[in-house]
Coordinates of C-alpha atoms (C1' of nucleotides) in Angstrom, one line a residue:
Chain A
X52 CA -35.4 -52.2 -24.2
X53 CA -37.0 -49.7 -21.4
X54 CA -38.6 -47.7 -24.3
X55 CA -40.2 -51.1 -25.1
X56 CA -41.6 -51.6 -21.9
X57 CA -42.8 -47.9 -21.6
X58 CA -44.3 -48.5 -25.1
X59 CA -46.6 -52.0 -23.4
X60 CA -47.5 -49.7 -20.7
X61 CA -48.9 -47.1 -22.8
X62 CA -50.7 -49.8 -25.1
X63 CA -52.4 -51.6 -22.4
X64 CA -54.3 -49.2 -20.6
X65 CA -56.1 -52.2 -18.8
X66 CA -52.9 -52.3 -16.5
X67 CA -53.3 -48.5 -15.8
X68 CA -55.7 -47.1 -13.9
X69 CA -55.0 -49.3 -10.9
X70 CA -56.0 -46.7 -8.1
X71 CA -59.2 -44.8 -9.8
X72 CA -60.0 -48.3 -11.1
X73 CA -60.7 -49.4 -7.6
X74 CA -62.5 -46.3 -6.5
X75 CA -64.9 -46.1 -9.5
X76 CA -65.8 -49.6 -9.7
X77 CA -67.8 -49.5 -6.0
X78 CA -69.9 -46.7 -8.5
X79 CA -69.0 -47.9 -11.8
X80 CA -69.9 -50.8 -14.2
X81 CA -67.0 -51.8 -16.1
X82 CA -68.6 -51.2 -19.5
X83 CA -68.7 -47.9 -18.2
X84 CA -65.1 -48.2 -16.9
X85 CA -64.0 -49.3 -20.3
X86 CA -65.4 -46.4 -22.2
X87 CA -63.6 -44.1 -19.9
X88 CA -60.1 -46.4 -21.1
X89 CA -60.8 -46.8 -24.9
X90 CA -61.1 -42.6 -25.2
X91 CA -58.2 -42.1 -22.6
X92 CA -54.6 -41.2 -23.3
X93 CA -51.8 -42.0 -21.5
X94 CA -48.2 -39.8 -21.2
X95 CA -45.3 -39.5 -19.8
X96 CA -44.3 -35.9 -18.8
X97 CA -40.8 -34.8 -17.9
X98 CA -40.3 -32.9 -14.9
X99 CA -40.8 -28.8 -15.7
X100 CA -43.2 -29.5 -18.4
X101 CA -46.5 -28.7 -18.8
X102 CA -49.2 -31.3 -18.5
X103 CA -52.2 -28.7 -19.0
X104 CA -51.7 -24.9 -19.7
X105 CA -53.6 -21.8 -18.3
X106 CA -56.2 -20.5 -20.4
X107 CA -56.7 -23.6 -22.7
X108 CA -60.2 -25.8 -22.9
X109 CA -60.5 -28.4 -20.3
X110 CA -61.1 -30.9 -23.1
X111 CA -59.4 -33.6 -20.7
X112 CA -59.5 -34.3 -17.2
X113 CA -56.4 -35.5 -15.5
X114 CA -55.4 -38.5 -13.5
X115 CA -52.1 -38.8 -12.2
X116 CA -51.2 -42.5 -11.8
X117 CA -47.4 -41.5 -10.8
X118 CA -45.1 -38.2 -9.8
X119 CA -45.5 -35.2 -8.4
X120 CA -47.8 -32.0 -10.1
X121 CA -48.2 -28.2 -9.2
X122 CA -50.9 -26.1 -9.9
X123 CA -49.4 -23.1 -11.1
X124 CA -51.0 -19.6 -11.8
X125 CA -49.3 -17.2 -14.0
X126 CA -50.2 -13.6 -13.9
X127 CA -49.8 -10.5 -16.5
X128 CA -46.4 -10.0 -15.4
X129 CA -45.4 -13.7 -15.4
X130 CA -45.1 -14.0 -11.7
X131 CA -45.6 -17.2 -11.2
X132 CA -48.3 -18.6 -8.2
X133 CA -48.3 -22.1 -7.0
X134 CA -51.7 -23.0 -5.6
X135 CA -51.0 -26.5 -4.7
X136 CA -49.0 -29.6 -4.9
X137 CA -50.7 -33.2 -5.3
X138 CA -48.7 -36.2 -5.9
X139 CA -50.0 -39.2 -7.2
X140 CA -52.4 -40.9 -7.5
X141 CA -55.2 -38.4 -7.7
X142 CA -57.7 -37.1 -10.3
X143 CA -57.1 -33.8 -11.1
X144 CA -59.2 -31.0 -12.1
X145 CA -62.0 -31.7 -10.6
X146 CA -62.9 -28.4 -10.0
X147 CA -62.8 -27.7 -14.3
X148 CA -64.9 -30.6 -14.8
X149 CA -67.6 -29.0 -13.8
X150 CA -67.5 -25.6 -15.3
X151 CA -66.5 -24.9 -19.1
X152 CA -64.2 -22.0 -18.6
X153 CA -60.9 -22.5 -19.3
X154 CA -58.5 -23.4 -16.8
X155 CA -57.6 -21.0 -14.3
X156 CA -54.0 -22.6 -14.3
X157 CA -51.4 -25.1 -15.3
X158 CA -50.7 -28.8 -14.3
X159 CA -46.9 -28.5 -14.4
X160 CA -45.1 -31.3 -13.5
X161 CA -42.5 -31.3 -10.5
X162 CA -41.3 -34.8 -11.0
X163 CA -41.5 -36.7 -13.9
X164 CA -44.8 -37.6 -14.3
X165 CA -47.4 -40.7 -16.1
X166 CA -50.4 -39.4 -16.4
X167 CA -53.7 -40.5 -18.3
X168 CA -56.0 -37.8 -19.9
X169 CA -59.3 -38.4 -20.0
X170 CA -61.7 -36.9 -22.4
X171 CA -63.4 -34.8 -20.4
X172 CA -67.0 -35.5 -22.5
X173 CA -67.1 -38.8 -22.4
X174 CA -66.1 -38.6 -18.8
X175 CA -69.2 -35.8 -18.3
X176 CA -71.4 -38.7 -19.9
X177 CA -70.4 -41.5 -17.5
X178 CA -71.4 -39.4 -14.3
X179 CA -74.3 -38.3 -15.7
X180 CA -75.4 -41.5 -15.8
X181 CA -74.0 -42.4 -12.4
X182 CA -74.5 -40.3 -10.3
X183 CA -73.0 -42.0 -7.4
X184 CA -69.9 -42.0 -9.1
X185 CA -70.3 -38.1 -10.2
X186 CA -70.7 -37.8 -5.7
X187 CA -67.5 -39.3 -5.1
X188 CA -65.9 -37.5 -8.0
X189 CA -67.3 -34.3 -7.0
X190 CA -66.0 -35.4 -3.0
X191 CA -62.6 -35.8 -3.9
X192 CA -62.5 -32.4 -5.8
X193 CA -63.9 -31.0 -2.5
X194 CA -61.1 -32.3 -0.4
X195 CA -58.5 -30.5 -2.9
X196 CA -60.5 -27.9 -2.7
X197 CA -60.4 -27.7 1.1
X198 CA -56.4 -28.3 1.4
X199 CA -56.5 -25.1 -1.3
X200 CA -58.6 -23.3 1.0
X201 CA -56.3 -24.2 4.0
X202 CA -53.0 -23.0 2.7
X203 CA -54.6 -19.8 1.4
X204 CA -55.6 -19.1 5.0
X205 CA -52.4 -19.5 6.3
X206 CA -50.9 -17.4 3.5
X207 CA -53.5 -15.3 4.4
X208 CA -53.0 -14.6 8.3
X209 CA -49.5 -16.0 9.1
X210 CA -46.3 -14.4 8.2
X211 CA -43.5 -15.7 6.5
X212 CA -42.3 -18.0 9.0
X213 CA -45.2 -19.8 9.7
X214 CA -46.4 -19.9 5.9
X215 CA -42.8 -21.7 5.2
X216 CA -43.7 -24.1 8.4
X217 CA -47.1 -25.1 6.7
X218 CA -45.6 -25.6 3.8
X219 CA -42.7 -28.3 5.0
X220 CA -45.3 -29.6 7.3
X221 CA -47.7 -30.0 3.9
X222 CA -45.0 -31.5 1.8
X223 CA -44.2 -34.3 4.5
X224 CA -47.9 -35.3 5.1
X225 CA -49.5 -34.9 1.8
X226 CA -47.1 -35.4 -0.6
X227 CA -43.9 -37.4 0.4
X228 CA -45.6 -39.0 3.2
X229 CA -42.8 -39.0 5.8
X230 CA -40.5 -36.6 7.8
X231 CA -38.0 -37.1 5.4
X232 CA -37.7 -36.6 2.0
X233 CA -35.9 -35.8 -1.6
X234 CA -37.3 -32.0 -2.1
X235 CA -38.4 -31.5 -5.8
X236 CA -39.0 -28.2 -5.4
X237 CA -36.5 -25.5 -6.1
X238 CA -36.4 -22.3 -3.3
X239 CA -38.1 -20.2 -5.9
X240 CA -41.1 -22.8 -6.3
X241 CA -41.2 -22.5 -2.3
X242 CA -41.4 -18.9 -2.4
X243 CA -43.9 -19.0 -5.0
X244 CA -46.4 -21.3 -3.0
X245 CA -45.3 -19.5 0.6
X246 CA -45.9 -16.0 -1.3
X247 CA -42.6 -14.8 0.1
X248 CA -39.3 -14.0 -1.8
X249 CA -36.8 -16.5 -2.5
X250 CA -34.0 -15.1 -0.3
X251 CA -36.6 -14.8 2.5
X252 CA -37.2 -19.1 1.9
X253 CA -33.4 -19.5 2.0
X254 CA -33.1 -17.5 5.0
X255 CA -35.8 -19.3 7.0
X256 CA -34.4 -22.9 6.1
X257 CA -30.6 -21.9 6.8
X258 CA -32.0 -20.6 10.2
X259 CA -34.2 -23.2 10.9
X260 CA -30.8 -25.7 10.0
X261 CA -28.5 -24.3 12.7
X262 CA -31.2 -24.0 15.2
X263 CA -31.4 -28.0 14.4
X264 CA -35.4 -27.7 13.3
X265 CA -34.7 -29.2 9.8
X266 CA -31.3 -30.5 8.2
X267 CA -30.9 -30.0 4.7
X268 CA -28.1 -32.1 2.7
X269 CA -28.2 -31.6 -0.9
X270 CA -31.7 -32.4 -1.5
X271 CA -33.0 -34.0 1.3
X272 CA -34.9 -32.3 3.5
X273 CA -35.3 -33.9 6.8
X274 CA -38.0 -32.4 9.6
X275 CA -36.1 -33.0 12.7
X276 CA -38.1 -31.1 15.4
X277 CA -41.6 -31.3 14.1
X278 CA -43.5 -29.9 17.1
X279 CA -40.7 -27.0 17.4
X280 CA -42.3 -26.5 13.4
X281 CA -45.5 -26.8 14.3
X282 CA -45.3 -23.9 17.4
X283 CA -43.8 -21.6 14.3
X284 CA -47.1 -22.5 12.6
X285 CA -48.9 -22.2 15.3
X286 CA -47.8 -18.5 16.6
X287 CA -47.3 -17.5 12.5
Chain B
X105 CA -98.6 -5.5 10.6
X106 CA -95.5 -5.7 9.2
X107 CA -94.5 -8.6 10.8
X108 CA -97.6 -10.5 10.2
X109 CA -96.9 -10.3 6.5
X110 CA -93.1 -11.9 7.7
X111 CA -94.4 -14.6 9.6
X112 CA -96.9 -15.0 6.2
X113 CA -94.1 -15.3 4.0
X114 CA -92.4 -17.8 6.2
X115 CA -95.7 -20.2 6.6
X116 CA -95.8 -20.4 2.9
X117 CA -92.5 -21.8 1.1
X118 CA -94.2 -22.3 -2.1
X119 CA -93.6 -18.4 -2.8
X120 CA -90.1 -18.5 -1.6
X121 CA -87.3 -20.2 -3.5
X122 CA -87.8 -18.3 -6.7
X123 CA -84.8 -18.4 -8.0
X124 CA -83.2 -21.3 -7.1
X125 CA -87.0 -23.4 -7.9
X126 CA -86.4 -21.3 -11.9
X127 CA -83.2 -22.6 -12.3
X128 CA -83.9 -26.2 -10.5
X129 CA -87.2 -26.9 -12.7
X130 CA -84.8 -27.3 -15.8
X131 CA -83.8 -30.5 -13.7
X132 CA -86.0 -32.3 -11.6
X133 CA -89.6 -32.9 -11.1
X134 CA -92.5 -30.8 -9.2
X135 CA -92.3 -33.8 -7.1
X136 CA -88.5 -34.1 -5.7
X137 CA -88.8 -30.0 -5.6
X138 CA -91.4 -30.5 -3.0
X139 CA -89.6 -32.9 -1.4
X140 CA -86.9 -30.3 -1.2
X141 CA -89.2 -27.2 0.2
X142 CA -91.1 -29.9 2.9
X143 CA -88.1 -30.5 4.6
X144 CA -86.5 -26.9 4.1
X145 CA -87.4 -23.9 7.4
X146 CA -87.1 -20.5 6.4
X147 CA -85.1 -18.3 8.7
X148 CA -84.5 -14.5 8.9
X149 CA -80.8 -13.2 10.2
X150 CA -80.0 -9.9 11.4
X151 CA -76.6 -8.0 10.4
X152 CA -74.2 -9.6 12.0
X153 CA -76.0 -12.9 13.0
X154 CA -74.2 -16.4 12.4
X155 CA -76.0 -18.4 9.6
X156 CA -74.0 -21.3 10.2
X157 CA -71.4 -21.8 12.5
X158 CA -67.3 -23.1 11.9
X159 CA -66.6 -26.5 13.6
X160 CA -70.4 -27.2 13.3
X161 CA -72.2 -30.4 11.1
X162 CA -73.1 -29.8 7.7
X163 CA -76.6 -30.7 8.4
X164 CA -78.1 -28.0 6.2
X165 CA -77.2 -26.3 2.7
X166 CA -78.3 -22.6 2.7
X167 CA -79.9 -21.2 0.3
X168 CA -79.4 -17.3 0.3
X169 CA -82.8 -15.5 -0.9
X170 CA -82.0 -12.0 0.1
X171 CA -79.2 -10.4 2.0
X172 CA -75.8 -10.5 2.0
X173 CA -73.5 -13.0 3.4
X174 CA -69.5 -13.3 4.7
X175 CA -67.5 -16.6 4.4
X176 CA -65.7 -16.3 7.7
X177 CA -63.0 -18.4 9.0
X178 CA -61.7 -18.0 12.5
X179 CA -58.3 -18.8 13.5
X180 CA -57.3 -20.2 17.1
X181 CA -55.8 -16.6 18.2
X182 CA -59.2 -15.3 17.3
X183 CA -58.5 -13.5 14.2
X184 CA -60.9 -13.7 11.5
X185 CA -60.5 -14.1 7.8
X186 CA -63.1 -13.0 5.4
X187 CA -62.7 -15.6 2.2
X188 CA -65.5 -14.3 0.3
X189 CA -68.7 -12.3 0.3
X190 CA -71.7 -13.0 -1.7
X191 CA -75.1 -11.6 -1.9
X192 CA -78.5 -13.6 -2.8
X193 CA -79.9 -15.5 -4.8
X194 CA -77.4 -17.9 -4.2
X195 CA -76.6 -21.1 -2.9
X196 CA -74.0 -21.5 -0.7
X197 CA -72.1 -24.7 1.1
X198 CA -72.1 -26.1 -2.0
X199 CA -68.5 -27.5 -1.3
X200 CA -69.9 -28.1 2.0
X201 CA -72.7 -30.7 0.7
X202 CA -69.7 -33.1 -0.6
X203 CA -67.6 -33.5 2.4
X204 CA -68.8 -34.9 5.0
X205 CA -66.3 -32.5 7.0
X206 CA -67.3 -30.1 9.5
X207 CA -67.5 -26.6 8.3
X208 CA -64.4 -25.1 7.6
X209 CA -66.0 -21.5 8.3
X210 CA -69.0 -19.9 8.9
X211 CA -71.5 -18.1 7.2
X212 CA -72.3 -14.7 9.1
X213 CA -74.9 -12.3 7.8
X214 CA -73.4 -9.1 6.7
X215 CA -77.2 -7.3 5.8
X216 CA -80.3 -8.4 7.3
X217 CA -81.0 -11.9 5.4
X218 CA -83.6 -14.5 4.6
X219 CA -82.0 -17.7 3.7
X220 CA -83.7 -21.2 3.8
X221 CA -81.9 -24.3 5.2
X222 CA -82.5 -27.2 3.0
X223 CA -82.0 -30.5 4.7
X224 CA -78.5 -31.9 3.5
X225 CA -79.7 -35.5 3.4
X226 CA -82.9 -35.0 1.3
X227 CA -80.9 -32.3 -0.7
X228 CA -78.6 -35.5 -1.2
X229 CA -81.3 -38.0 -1.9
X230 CA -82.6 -36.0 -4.8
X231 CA -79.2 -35.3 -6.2
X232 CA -78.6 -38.8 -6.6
X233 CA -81.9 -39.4 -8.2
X234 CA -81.1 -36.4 -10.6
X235 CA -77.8 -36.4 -12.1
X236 CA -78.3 -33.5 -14.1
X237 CA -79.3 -31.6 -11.7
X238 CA -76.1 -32.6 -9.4
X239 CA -73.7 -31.9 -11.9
X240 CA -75.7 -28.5 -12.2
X241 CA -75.7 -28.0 -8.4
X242 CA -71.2 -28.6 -8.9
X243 CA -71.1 -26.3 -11.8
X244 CA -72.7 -23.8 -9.3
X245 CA -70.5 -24.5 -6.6
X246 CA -67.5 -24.5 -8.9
X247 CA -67.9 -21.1 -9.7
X248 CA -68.0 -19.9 -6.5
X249 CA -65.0 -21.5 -5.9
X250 CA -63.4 -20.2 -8.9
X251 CA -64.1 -16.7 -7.6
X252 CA -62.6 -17.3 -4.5
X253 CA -59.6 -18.7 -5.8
X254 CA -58.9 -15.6 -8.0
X255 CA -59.1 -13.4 -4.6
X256 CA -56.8 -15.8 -3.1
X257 CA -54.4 -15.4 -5.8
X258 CA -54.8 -11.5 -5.4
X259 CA -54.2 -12.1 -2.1
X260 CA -50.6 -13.9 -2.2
X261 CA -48.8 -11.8 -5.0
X262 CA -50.3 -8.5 -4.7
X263 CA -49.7 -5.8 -1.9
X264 CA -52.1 -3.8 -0.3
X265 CA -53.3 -1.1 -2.6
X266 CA -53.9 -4.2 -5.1
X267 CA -55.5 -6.1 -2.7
X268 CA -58.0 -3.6 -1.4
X269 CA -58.8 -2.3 -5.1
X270 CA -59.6 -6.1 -6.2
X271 CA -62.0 -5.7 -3.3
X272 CA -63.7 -2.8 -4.1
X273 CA -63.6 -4.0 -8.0
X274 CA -65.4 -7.4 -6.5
X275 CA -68.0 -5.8 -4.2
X276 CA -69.0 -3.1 -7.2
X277 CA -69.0 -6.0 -10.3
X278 CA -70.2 -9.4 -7.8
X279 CA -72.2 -8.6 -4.8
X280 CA -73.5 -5.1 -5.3
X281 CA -74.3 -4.8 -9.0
X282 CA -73.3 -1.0 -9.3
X283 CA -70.1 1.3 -8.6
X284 CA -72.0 3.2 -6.0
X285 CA -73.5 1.3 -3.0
X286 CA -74.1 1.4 0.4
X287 CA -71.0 -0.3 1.6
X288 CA -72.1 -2.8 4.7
X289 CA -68.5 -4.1 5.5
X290 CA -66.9 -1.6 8.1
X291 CA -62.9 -0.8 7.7
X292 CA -62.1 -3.9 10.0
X293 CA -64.2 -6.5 8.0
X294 CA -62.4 -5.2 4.6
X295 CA -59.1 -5.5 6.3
X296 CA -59.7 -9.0 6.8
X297 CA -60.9 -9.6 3.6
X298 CA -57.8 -8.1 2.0
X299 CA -55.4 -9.7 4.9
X300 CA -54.2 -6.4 5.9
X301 CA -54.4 -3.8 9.0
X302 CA -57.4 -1.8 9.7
X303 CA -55.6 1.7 9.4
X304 CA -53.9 0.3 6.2
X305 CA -57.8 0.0 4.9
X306 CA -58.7 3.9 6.6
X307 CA -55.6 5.2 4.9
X308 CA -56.0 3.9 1.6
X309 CA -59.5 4.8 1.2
X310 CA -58.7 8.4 2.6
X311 CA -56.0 8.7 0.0
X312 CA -58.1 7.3 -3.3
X313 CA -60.4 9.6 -2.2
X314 CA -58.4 12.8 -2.3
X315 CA -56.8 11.4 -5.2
X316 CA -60.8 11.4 -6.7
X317 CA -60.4 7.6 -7.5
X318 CA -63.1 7.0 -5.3
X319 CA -66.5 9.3 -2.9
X320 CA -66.9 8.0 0.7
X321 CA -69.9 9.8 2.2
X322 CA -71.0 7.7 5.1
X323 CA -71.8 4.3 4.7
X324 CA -71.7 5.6 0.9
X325 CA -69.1 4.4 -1.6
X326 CA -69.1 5.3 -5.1
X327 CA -66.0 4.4 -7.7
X328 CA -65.3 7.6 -9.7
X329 CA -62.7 6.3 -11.9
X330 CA -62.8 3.1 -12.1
X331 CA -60.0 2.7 -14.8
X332 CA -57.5 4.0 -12.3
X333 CA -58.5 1.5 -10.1
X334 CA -58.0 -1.2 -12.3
X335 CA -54.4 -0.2 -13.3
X336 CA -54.0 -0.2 -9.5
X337 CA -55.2 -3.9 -9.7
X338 CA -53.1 -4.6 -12.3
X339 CA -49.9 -2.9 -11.1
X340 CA -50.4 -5.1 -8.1
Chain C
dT146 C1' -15.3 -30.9 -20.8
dT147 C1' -15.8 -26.2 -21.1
dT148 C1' -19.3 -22.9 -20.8
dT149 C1' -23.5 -21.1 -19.3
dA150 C1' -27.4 -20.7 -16.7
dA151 C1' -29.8 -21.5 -12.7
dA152 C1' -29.8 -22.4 -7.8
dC153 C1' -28.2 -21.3 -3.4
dA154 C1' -26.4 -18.0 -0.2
dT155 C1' -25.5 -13.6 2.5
dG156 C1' -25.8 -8.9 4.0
dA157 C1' -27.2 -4.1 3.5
dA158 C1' -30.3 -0.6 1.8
dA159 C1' -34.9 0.5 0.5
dT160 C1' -39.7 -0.2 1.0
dA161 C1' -44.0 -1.9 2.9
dT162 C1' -46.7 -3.0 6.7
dT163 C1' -48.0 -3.3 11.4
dT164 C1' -48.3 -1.7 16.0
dA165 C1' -49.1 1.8 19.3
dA166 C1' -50.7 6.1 20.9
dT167 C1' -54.2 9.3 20.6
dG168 C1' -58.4 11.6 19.3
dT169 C1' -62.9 12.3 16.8
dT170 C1' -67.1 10.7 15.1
dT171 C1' -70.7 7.5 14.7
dT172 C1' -73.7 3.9 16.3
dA173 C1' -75.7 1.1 19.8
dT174 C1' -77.6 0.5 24.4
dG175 C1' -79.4 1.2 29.2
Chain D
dC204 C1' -81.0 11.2 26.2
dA205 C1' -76.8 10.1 28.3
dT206 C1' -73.2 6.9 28.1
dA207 C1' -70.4 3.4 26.4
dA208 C1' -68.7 1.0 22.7
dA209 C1' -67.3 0.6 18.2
dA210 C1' -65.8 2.7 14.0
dC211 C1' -63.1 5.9 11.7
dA212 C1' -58.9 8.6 11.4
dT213 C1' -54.0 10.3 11.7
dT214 C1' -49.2 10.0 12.9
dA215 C1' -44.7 8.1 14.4
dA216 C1' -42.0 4.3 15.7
dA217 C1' -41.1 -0.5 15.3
dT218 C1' -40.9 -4.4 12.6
dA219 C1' -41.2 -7.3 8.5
dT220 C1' -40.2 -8.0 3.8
dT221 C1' -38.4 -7.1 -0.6
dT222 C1' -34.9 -5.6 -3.6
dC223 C1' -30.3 -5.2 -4.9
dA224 C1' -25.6 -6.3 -5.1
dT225 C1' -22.4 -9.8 -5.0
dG226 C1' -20.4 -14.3 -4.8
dT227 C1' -20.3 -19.4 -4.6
dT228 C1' -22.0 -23.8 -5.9
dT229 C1' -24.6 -26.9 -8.6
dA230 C1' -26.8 -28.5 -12.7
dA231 C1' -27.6 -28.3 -17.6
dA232 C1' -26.2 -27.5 -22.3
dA233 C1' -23.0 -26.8 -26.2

DNA sequence: TTTTAAACATGAAATATTTAATGTTTTATG
DNA sequence: CATAAAACATTAAATATTTCATGTTTAAAA
């Protein structure tokens, strides 16, 4: 019965879209839409899998219509790197649309995920053709770009403590959107995107629990001083 | 004398833009190029002179001719952060020229330059006229951003000795095109470039140098075994 | 439902990094 | 050219961070 449902969904990509629909269609004519839909695949992704891998062709370009991705960079010795973490909906991979390398990392999923893939040629064609449309893209890649660039400066210049603070004060405003919320992300992953050792993220959120800053129960993760958080990320 | 043939060379754009007028004319017409250079002023910076300024309006996209230029971000405490350094021909604020945003850092002359400001609004104008051409202007811009990632990623999971030899790797392969250069950034500016101390900086050059890795002599840096310093790289 | 693996947690030892104190050399400036 | 300021340099002490060892809890798999 659900796997039914799921199954219309994935047939009718006219219902999809619903977000970059509205965007593109102030720069887009809906032939044009369409021909983005009829060469576009939609998919379901379970949380922990991999939506696109590191080092593959960006044959597709990503929109996320639902869940939670991070964009993870794996080195030689398979530490892992998060760079970033969007949730939906958002068009991702902006920045590999526009040059042919492969990608510099993975779209791993953090929540379970619906995603459309777009063929990243036929998509090339549309903005060439529109080049309104190829502005805004090339905007909204710009702002990812620039929240990047933010959390690599405070990785850069703060220490631990105020690289965690970013990081909780990130996750409420861009990605749960409120003070409160269910934390996808294991310790590790938070270590990972603070640049910091797990037991170092442990010890900062027990601390910042008894001094009454955050309260953690299970996995909800509740901000309940926020301008106490924001001095730590303030003074790093 | 000498400065008569400068004040020449700025009262006549059409022998300026070399570069970026090769790579353009693949694109767009004689016409929109002159379009571009009418409304574009040619400045020179000294060393250490602000190109553009953090905070300010992205009124202009600079186009590097010669020279050598820091990305340079500013915290509130004063402390600077050095996200990348590039040297001409290139054209930067690229990711500037699709947010409307403030600049999120500043560009500050690191060798004497001569860069020409191109009007944002008429670089815009022909960039919607010329998709081609703005989807080459991203690719451009993409790549740049690319290469700061990957410094950004050495950055958060290596440690210092990794961190300053992916500097000295950069500046020898990206910005000064040999393993031996005149090296313009002082101690201090590569310490903020590699988000460590100053003395860490002095003492790790001292020791690569008695360890024959690398020849300071002055403002003279040469890479005498540049295979060790990659396996320092690597080892992170 | 047992079993196993991963996540969470804590503290101590080992290591890395910064800060501070001090001095020399180089570069810029009156 | 004298003088000041900045850059370069070295060391020890203080601090920050990671690693390791160990144990409990939670979630996933057989």
């Amino acid at each position: 019965m659900h796997s039914k449902i799921q199954a219309m969904t994935i047939n009718d990509p006219k219902q999809e879209f619903s977000w970059f629909r509205r965007i593109s269609s102030q720069f887009i004519s809906d032939k044009d839409f369409d021909k983005l839909e009829k060469t576009s695949v939609k998919l379901i992704f379970k949380k922990g899998e991999t939506i696109l891998k590191q080092g593959g062709l960006p044959t597709h370009v990503v929109y996320l219509e639902k869940g939670i991705v991070k964009f993870n960079y794996e080195n030689e010795s398979s530490k892992n790197l998060i760079l970033t973490i969007v949730s939906a909906p958002k068009i991702l991979g902006g920045a590999n649309l526009f040059y042919k390398d492969n990608n510099l990392f993975s779209f791993i999923a953090v929540e379970d995920c619906e995603v459309i893939l777009i063929d990243a040629k036929v998509l090339e064609e549309v903005l060439v053709e529109n080049s309104r449309f190829a502005m805004m893209m090339f905007q909204v890649a710009s702002e990812m770009f620039k929240k990047s660039v933010m959390n690599f400066i405070s990785l850069a210049h703060k220490q631990k403590e105020g690289r965690i603070a970013d990081i909780i004060l990130y996750l409420a405003a861009e990605v749960y959107n409120d003070t409160s919320f269910h934390l996808s992300l294991t310790r590790k992953e938070i270590a990972e995107f603070a640049g910091c050792s797990t037991e170092n993220v442990i010890m900062t959120l027990s601390k910042w629990q008894t001094e009454k800053i955050i309260s953690v129960d299970g996995k909800i993760l509740a901000i309940k001083d926020i301008d106490k958080l924001k001095h730590i990320s303030k003074i790093g």
